[in-house]
Every structure is written in structure tokens, then in C-alpha cells.
Coordinates of C-alpha atoms and ligand atoms in Angstrom, one line a residue:
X1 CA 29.9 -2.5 7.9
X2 CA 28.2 -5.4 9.8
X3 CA 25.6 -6.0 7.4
X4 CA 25.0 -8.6 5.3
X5 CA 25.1 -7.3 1.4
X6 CA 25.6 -9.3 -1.6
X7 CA 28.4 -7.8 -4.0
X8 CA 29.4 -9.5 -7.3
X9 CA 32.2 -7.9 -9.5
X10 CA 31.9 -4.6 -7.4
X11 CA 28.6 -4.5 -7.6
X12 CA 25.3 -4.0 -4.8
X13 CA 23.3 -7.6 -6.0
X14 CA 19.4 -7.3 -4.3
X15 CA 17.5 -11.0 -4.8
X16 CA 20.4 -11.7 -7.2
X17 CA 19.8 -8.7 -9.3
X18 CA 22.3 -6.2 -10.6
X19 CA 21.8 -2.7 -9.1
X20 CA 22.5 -1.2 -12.2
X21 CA 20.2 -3.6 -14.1
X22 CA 17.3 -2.5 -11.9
X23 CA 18.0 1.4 -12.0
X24 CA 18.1 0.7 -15.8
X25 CA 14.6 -1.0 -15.8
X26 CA 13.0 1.3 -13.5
X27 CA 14.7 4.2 -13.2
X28 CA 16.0 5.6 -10.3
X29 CA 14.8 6.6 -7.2
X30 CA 13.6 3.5 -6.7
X31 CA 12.5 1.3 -3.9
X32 CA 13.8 -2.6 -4.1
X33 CA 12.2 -5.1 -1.7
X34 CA 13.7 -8.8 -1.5
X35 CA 11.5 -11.1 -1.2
X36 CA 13.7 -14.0 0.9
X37 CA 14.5 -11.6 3.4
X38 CA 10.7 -10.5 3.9
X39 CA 9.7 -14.1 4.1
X40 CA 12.9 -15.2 6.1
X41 CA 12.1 -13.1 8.5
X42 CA 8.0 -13.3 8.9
X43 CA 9.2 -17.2 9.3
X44 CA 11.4 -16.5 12.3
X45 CA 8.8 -15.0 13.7
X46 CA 6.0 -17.3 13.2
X47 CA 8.1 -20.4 14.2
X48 CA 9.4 -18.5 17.3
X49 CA 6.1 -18.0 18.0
X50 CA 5.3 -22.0 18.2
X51 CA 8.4 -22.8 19.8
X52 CA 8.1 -20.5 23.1
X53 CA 3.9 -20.7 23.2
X54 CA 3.1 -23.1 21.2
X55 CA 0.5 -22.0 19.1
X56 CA -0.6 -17.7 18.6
X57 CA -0.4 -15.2 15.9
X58 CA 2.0 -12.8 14.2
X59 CA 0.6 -9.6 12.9
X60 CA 2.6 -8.2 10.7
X61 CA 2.6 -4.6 11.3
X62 CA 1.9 -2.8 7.7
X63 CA 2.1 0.2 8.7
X64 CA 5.7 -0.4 8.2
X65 CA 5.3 -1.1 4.4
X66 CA 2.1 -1.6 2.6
X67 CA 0.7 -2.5 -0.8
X68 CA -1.5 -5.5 -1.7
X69 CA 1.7 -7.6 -2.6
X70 CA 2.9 -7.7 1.1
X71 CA -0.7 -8.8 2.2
X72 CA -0.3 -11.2 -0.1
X73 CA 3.3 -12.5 1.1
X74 CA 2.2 -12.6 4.8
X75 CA -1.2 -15.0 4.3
X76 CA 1.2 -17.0 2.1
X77 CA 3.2 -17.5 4.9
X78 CA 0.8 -18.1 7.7
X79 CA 0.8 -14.5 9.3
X80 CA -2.4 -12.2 10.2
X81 CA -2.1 -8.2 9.8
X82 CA -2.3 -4.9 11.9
X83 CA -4.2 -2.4 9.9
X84 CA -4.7 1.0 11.5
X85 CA -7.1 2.8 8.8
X86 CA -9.5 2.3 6.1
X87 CA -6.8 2.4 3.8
X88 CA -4.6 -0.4 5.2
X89 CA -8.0 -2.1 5.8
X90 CA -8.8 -1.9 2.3
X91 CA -6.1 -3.1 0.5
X92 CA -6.1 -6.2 2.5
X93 CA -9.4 -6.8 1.4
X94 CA -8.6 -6.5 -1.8
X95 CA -6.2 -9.1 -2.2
X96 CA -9.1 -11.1 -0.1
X97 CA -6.4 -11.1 3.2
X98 CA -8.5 -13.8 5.8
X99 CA -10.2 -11.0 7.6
X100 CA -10.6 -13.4 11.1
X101 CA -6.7 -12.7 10.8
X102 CA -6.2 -8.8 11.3
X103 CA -6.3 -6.8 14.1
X104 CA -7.8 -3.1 13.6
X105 CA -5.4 -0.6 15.4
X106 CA -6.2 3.1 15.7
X107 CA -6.8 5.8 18.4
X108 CA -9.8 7.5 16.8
X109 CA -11.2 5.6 14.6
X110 CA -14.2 7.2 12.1
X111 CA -17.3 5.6 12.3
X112 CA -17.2 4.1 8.7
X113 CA -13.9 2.5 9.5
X114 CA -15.8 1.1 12.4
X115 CA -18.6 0.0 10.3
X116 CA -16.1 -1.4 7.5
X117 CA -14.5 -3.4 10.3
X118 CA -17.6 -5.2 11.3
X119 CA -18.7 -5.3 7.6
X120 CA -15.3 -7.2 7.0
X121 CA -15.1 -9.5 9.7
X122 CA -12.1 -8.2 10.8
X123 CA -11.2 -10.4 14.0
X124 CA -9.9 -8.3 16.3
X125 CA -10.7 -4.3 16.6
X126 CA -8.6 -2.7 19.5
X127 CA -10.5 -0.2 20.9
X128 CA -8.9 2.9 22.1
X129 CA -11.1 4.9 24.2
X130 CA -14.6 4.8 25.8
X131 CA -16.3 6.6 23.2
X132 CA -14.8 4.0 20.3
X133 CA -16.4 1.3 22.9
X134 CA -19.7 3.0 23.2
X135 CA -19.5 3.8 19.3
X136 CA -18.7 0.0 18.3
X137 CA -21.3 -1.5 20.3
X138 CA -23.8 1.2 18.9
X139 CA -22.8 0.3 15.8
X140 CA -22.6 -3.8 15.8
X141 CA -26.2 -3.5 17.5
X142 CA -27.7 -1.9 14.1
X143 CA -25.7 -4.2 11.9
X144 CA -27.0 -7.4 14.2
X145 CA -22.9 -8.3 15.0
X146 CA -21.2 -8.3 18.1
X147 CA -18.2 -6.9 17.6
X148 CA -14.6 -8.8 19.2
X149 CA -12.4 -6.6 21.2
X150 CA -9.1 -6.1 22.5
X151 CA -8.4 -3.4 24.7
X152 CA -5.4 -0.9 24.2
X153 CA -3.7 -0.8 27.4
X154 CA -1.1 1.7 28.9
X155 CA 1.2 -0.6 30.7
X156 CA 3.3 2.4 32.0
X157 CA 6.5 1.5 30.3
X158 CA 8.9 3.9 28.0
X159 CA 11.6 1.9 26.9
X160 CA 13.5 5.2 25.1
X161 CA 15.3 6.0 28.1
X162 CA 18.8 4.7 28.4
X163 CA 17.5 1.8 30.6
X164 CA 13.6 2.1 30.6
X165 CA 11.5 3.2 33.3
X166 CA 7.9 2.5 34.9
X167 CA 6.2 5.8 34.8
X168 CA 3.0 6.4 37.5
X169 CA 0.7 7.0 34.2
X170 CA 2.6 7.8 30.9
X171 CA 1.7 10.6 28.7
X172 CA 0.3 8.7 25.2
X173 CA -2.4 9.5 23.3
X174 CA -3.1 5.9 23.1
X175 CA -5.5 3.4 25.1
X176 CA -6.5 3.3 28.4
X177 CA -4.3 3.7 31.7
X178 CA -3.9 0.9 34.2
X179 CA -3.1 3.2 37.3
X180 CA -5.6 5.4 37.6
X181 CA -8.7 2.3 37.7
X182 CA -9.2 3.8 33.8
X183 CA -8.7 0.5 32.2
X184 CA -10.7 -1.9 34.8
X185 CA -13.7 0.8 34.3
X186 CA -12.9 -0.2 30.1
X187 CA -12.9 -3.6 31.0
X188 CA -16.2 -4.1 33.1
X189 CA -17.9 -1.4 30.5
X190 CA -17.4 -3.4 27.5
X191 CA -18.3 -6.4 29.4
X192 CA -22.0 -5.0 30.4
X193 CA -22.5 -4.1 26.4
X194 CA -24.2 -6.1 24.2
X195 CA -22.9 -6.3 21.1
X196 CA -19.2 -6.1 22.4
X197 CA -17.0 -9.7 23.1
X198 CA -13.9 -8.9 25.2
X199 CA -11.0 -11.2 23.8
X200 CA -8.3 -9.5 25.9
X201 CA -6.1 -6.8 25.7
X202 CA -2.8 -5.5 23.5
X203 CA 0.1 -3.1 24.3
X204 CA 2.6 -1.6 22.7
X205 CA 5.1 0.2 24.3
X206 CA 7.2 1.3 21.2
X207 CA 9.4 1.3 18.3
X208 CA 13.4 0.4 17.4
X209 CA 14.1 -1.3 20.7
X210 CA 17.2 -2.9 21.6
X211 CA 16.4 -3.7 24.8
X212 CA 14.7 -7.3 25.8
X213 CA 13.5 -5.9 29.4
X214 CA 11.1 -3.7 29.0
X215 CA 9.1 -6.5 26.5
X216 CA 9.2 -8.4 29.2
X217 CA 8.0 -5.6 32.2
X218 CA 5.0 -5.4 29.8
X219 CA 4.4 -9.3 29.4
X220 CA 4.4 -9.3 33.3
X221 CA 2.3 -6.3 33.9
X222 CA -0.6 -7.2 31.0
X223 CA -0.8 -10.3 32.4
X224 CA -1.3 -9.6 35.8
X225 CA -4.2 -7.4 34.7
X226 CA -5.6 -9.9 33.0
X227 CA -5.7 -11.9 36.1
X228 CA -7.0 -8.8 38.3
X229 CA -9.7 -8.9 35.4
X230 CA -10.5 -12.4 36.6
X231 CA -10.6 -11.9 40.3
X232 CA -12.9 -8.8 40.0
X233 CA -15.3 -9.8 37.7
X234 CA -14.9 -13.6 37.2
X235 CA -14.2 -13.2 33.6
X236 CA -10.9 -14.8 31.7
X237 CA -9.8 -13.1 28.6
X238 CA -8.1 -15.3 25.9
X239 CA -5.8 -12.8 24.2
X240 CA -3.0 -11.3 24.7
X241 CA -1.5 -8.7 22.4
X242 CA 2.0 -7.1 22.8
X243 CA 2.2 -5.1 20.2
X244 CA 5.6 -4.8 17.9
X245 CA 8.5 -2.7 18.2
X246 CA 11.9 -5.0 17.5
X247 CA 14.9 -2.8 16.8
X248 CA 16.7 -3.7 13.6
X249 CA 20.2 -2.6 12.4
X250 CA 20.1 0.1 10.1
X251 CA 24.0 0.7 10.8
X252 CA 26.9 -0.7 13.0
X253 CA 25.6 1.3 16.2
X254 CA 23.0 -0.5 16.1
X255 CA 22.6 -4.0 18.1
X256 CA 19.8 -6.1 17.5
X257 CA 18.3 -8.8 19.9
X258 CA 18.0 -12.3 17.6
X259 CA 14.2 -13.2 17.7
X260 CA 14.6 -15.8 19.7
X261 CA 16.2 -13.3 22.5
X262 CA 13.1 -11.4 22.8
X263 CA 10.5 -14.6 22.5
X264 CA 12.2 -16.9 25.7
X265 CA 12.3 -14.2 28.0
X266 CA 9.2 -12.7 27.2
X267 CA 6.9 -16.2 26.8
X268 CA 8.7 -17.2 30.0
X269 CA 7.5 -13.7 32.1
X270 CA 3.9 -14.4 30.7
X271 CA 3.8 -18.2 31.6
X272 CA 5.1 -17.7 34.9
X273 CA 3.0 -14.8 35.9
X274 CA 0.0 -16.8 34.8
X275 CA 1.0 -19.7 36.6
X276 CA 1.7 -17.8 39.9
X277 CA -2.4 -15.8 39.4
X278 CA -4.0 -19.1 38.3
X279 CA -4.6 -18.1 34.6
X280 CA -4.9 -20.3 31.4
X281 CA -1.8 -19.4 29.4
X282 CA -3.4 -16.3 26.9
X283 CA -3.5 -17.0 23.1
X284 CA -0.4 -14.5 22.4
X285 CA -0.5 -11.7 19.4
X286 CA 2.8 -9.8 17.9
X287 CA 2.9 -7.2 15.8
X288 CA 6.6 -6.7 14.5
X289 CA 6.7 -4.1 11.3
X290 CA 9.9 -2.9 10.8
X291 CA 11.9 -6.0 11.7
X292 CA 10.3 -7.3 8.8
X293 CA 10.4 -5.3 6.2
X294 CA 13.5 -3.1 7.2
X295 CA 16.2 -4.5 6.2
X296 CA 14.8 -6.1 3.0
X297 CA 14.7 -2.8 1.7
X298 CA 17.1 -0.9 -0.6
X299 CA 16.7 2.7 -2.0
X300 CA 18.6 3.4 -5.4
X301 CA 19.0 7.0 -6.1
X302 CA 21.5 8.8 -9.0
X303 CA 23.7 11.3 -7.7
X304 CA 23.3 14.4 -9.3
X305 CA 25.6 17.9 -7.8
X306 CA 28.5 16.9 -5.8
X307 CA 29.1 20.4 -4.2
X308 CA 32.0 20.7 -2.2
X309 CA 32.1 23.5 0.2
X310 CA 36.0 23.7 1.0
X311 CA 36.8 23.2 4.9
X312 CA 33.3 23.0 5.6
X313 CA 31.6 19.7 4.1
X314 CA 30.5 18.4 0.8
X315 CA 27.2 17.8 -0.6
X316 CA 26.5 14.8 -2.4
X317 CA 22.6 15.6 -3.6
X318 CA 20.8 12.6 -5.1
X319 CA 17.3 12.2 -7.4
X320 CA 15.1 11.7 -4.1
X321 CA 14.6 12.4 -0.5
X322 CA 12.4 13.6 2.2
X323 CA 10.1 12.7 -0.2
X324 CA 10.3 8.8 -0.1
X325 CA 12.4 9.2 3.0
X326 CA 11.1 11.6 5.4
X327 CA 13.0 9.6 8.5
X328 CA 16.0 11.7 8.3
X329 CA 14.3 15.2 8.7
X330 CA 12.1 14.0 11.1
X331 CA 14.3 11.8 13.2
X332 CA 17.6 12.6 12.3
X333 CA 17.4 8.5 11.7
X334 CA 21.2 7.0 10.1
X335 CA 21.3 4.9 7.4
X336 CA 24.5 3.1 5.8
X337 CA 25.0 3.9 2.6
X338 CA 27.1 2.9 -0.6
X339 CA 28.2 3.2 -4.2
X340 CA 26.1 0.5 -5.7
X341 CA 28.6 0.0 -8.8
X342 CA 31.7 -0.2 -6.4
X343 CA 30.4 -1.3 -3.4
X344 CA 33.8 -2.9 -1.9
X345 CA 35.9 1.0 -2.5
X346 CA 36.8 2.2 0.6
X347 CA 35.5 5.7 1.7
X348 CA 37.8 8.4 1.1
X349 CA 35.8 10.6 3.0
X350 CA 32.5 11.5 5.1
X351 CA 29.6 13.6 2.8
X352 CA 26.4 14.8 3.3
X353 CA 23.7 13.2 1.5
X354 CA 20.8 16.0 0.2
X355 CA 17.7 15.3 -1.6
X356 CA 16.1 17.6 -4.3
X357 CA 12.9 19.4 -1.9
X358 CA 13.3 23.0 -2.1
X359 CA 14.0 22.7 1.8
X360 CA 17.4 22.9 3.4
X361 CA 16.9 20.1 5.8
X362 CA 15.8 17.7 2.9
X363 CA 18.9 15.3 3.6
X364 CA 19.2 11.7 4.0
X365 CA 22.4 11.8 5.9
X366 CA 25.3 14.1 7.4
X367 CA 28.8 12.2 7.8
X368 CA 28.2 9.4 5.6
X369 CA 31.4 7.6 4.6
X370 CA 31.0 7.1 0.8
X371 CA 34.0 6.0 -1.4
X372 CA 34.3 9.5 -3.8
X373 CA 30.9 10.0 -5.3
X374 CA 30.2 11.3 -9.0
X375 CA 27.7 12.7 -10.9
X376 CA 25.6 9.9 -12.6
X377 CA 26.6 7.1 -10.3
X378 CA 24.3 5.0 -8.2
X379 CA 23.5 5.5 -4.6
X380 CA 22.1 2.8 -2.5
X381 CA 20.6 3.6 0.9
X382 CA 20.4 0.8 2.5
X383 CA 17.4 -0.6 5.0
X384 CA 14.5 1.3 4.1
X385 CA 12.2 -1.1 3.4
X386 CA 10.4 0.0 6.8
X387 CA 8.9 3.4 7.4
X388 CA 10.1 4.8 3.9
X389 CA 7.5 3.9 1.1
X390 CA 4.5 4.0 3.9
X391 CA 5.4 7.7 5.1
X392 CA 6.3 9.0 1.4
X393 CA 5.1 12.1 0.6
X394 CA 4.2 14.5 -2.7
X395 CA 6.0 17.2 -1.6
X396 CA 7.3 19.9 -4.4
X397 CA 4.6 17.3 -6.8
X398 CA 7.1 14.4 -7.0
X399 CA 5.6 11.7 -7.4
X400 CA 6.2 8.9 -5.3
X401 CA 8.5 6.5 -6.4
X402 CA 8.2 2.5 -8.0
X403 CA 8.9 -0.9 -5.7
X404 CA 10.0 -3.4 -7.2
X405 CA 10.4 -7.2 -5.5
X406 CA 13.5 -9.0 -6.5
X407 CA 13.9 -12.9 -5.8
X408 CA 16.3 -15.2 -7.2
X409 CA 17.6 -13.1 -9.9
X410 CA 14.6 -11.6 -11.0
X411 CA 13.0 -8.4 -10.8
X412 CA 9.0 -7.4 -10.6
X413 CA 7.5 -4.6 -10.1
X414 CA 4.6 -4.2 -7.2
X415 CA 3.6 -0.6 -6.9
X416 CA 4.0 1.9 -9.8
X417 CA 5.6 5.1 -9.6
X418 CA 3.5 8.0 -10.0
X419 CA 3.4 9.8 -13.2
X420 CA 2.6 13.3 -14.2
X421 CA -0.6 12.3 -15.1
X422 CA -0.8 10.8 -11.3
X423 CA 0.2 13.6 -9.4
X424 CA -2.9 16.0 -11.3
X425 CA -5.5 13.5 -11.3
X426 CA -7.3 14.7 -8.5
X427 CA -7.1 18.5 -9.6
X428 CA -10.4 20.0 -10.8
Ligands
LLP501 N1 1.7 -2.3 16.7 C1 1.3 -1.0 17.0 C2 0.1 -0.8 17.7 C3 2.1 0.1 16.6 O1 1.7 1.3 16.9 C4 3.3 -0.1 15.8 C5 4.1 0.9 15.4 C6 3.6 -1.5 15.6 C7 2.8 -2.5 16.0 C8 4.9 -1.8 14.8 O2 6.0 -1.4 15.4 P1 7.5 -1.9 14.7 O3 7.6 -3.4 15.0 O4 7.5 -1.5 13.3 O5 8.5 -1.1 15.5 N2 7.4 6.0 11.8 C9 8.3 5.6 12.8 C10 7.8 4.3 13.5 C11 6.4 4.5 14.1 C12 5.9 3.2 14.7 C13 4.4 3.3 15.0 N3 3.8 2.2 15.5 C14 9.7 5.4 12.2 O6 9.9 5.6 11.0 O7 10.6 5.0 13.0

């Protein structure tokens, strides 16, 4: 295993905290965030950020993981948000987030998340369609605002292809298309209304990707809208969002590009095409989610059954799953795994990791080398901290589980786990 894990005597360490210590405290399953690794990496990202361009803004994706303590860890550390509902939109405010510092993402956005946006003084809202437009500057005219846009451009690029490919006009639900003259129409529309003020435009062309080229496709091809923008209607946008989608390890297989590797190549295909169209260099956005809060995540579970079915496999079934882990059943995603009491045992074989969901495919893993499992012992599933919490689910009424933050030895708890009480409360 590749990955960098803290063991003392045998034992899985989070923030400098026992595994069994924690499961102790808060029971078990049980989602542990650490807190260095969250701030480590929102750091490499906002200093990347002044090292290739010199000044822009990271906006941490929190879709990824969210709760009013993360909103609180990225404005402590210098980094706007990307909210993409009410919901998101609303616990930032709660923890008074600097509203000029999020960016509100959605493809159909209600009119009262509109309204809440404006109400807010949310700093960017990236509008998605013509109707949103229309809608928005409906909207900002009543309330006396005029709202500040980005638009949400198809740049025609799937990187999920063994290489990546430009595609004539992909087939997304989001934003607006470049080929067909869509997005130029978006462009001088919001420019004619009233209440709307065009900053620029965002992209993002997807998620888990190991691959540095098609980041930079997209860099050259926004760009060079934003300059056909310019020659067609004399007006220079300032911003330039491109979206998140950084690939992080989640086992050996996996090969992540260092920040850095993404940031030269990419800042370097934006400078140069702006150079070569006669365009101020744009005030650059980011939105990277999961490469922050993946790998500072950590999912304790107790084993329960250990079922082996001789010659065929053996089933390992633990206290969670689909429920606070739905990535598995819907994306057959991998995840390394280990005994958190004796985390440096070899594996003495491969077994198949099952949740409790009255559901056959409820499973967190199929082939997972594990060093002989037992009844009460501690699983740890490692890098969840992305994509887990956020996509958690009731399913069979389990509640969803506690986080807890750990930092230098210490242990606190941010979200609480639902309770019976919890999971009836909005039964009449
Ligand atoms: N910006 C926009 C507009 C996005 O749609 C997303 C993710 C991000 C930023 C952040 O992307 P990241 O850096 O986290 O890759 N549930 C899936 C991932 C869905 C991602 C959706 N959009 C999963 O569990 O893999």
C-alpha cells in the first residue's frame, strides 16, 4: 500500500488518535476527518494558485464533504466555496462564510435559491441555461441588485476515455454549448439585460482525473472564447472558472498528478492563449472537492458475520455501508482497507466487504486483501472523506453516522450521528 498511514504499536493512528480510542468514544461506524490533511492540502492549492497566476481563487468544492465546520476551515485558510443548493448555501451562511467568496453552481436552480443568492451576496452565480438567465435578471430587477454571473460552458471535452477526446457537442445536462453558437447567443443575452453583470465563464469537465491534458484543452479552449467574446462584442470578461475534478489515490492503481503538475501546465495554456488573442490574463477560479477532503477521511466500521462460503468467497459484513458509502454500489469505486488494531498483518487472503442494507449489492468491496478478519474487530476504510458523508443516505432508517475531526492527538466531534429520535422526527 502506497499510502501514507500512521501506525503505532499495530495500530491505525488518525490526527494522532488511537483508532480504537475513537470507536470507543463514538462508536462505530464512524466517519474521522484530519484536520492537517484538510488544511495541508486547501494550502497547496491556494499557494499553487499564487505561484503559477499570481493572485485568483480556490473554491473548495463542498459538495464533496459538507457541514459548517469545513466552511469554517476553508475561510480560515483563505479559500472561497462552490455551493450547488440552498442547503450548501445555507450552512455557509450560517457559520457567516464571506458570501463575495462562493460561487453558486447548479443546472436548475429554484427560484428561491435564486433569490437567497442575491439576498446573500453570493459573488458569483453560474448560470446554467437561458431560462436561469432570464429568471436571475427578473429577479435582481425586483430586488433592486444586479446579479454577477459566470457562465457554465461546454468546452467539448470528456476526459473518461482512455486518452480524452474533443467531442463536436457533448451530451451533458450542464451549461451551454460552444459549437453550435449556443454559448455566444448566452453571452450577448446576458450582456443586453439589466440587472445581470457578466464576470466570465467556468467549466468543468469532470471528476477523478489522472490525466493533466485535458485540464489544459479546456484552459486553451475557454480562453479562446473569452477572446472571441471580445472580438464580437468588444466586451472583456474578468473570470475564468475551471471547475475541479483532481484525481486522488484511493488505492495503488491509482496515480495522482502532484498539484503543481496540473497548475504549470494549465496557467501556462491560459497565459499563452491570452497572450497570442490580446487578452488581460483572466482572474482564475478552481474548484477541487475531493482532492481535499478524500484522503483525510477514514471510515471505522466493526465487523460483525464473517461468512465463508467454501470455494466461492467470504463475506466479511461490517456495522455500515451503502448507507454512508453508497460509491461502491453505484460505482463499483475501490477503496484500501485494513485492520485498524493490526494494521502492519499481512493479508492472508482477499474477502468481500458487505454492509448491513437488506440489499445484496450493499458492499463496500469485492477482493479486498485483509489480514484474517474477526467478529468485533475494527475495520478501517480508508479515503472516504470525499463523496461519502455528503451522498449518505437513510436507507432501511439508519441513521447517518457521527464525524468527528482529529488533530494533534485529539478528537472532536463536528456532525452528530442521527438518533432514533432523528430518523422519526419528521413523521406525523
Ligand atoms: N465544480 C463543479 C461544477 C462540479 O460539478 C464538481 C463535482 C466539482 C467542482 C468538484 O469536483 P472534484 O474536485 O470533487 O472532482 N459523486 C461522485 C463525484 C461527483 C462530482 C460532481 N461534481 C463520486 O463520488 O465520485
Amino acid at each position: 500500500m502506497k499510502r501514507n498511514v500512521t501506525i503505532k504499536n499495530g495500530e491505525l493512528h488518525l490526527g494522532g488518535v488511537a483508532a480504537s480510542a475513537l470507536a470507543k468514544e463514538y462508536g462505530t461506524p464512524l466517519y474521522v476527518m484530519e484536520e492537517d490533511v484538510i488544511r495541508r492540502n486547501m494550502r497547496a492549492f491556494r499557494d499553487s494558485m499564487k505561484e503559477f497566476y499570481g493572485e485568483g481563487l480556490v473554491c473548495y468544492a463542498s459538495k464533496a464533504f459538507c457541514c459548517k465546520e469545513i466552511y469554517r476551515i476553508a475561510n480560515s485558510e483563505g479559500l472561497g466555496v462552490d455551493v450547488v443548493s440552498l442547503g450548501e448555501l445555507y450552512t455557509a451562511h450560517c457559520v457567516d462564510f464571506p458570501m463575495e467568496k462562493v460561487c453558486f453552481h447548479g443546472n436548475n436552480k429554484s427560484e428561491e435559491e435564486l433569490r437567497a443568492a442575491l439576498e446573500y451576496g453570493v459573488g458569483r452565480i453560474v448560470a446554467d441555461n437561458l431560462p436561469e438567465l432570464r429568471q436571475l435578471n427578473e429577479i435582481a430587477g425586483k430586488m433592486g441588485k444586479k446579479a454577477p454571473v459566470l457562465l457554465r460552458i461546454k468546452p467539448g471535452i470528456d476526459a473518461h476515455t482512455h486518452s480524452f477526446i474533443r467531442t463536436g457537442q457533448i451530451d451533458s445536462k450542464f451549461g451551454f454549448a460552444l459549437e453550435t453558437g449556443e454559448a455566444m447567443a448566452a453571452v450577448k443575452e446576458a450582456l443586453s439585460a439589466e440587472n445581470i453583470l457578466l464576470l466570465g465563464v467556468h467549466c468543468h469537465i469532470g471528476s477523478q482525473i489522472f490525466q493533466v491534458d485535458p485540464f489544459v484543452e479546456a484552459a486553451r479552449v475557454m480562453v479562446g472564447f473569452m477572446a472571441d467574446v471580445k472580438d464580437q462584442t468588444g466586451h472583456e470578461m474578468s473570470d475564468l472558472n475551471l471547475g475541479g475534478g483532481f484525481g486522488i489515490r484511493y488505492t495503488d492503481e491509482d496515480e495522482p498528478v502532484p498539484f503543481a503538475g496540473y497548475m504549470g501546465p494549465v496557467s501556462q495554456a491560459v497565459k499563452e492563449t491570452a497572450a497570442a488573442r490580446d487578452l488581460r490574463q483572466p482572474f482564475v477560479l478552481i474548484e477541487p472537492g475531493r482532492s481535499i477532503v478524500g484522503e483525510a477521511g477514514t471510515t471505522l466500521y466493526t465487523i460483525g458475520s464473517v461468512k465463508e462460503i467454501p470455494g466461492i468467497r467470504t463475506y466479511v459484513a461490517v456495522d455500515g455501508g451503502m448507507g454512508d458509502n453508497p460509491r461502491y454500489i453505484l460505482y463499483q469505486s475501490k477503496y484500501d482497507m485494513l485492520m485498524a488494531c493490526r494494521a502492519e498483518e499481512e493479508p492472508d487472503g482477499a474477502y468481500t466487504v458487505a454492509g448491513k442494507c437488506c440489499e445484496s449489492g450493499d458492499l463496500l468491496g469485492e477482493n479486498v486483501p485483509l489480514a484474517a478478519p474477526k467478529q468485533g474487530e475494527l475495520l478501517a476504510v480508508l479515503a472516504t472523506g470525499a463523496y461519502n458523508y455528503s451522498m449518505a443516505s437513510r436507507y432501511n432508517r439508519r441513521g447517518v453516522p457521527p464525524v468527528v475531526m482529529t488533530k494533534d492527538g485529539k478528537a472532536r466531534l463536528i456532525v452528530r450521528g442521527e438518533s432514533l429520535e432523528d430518523l422519526v422526527k419528521n413523521d406525523l
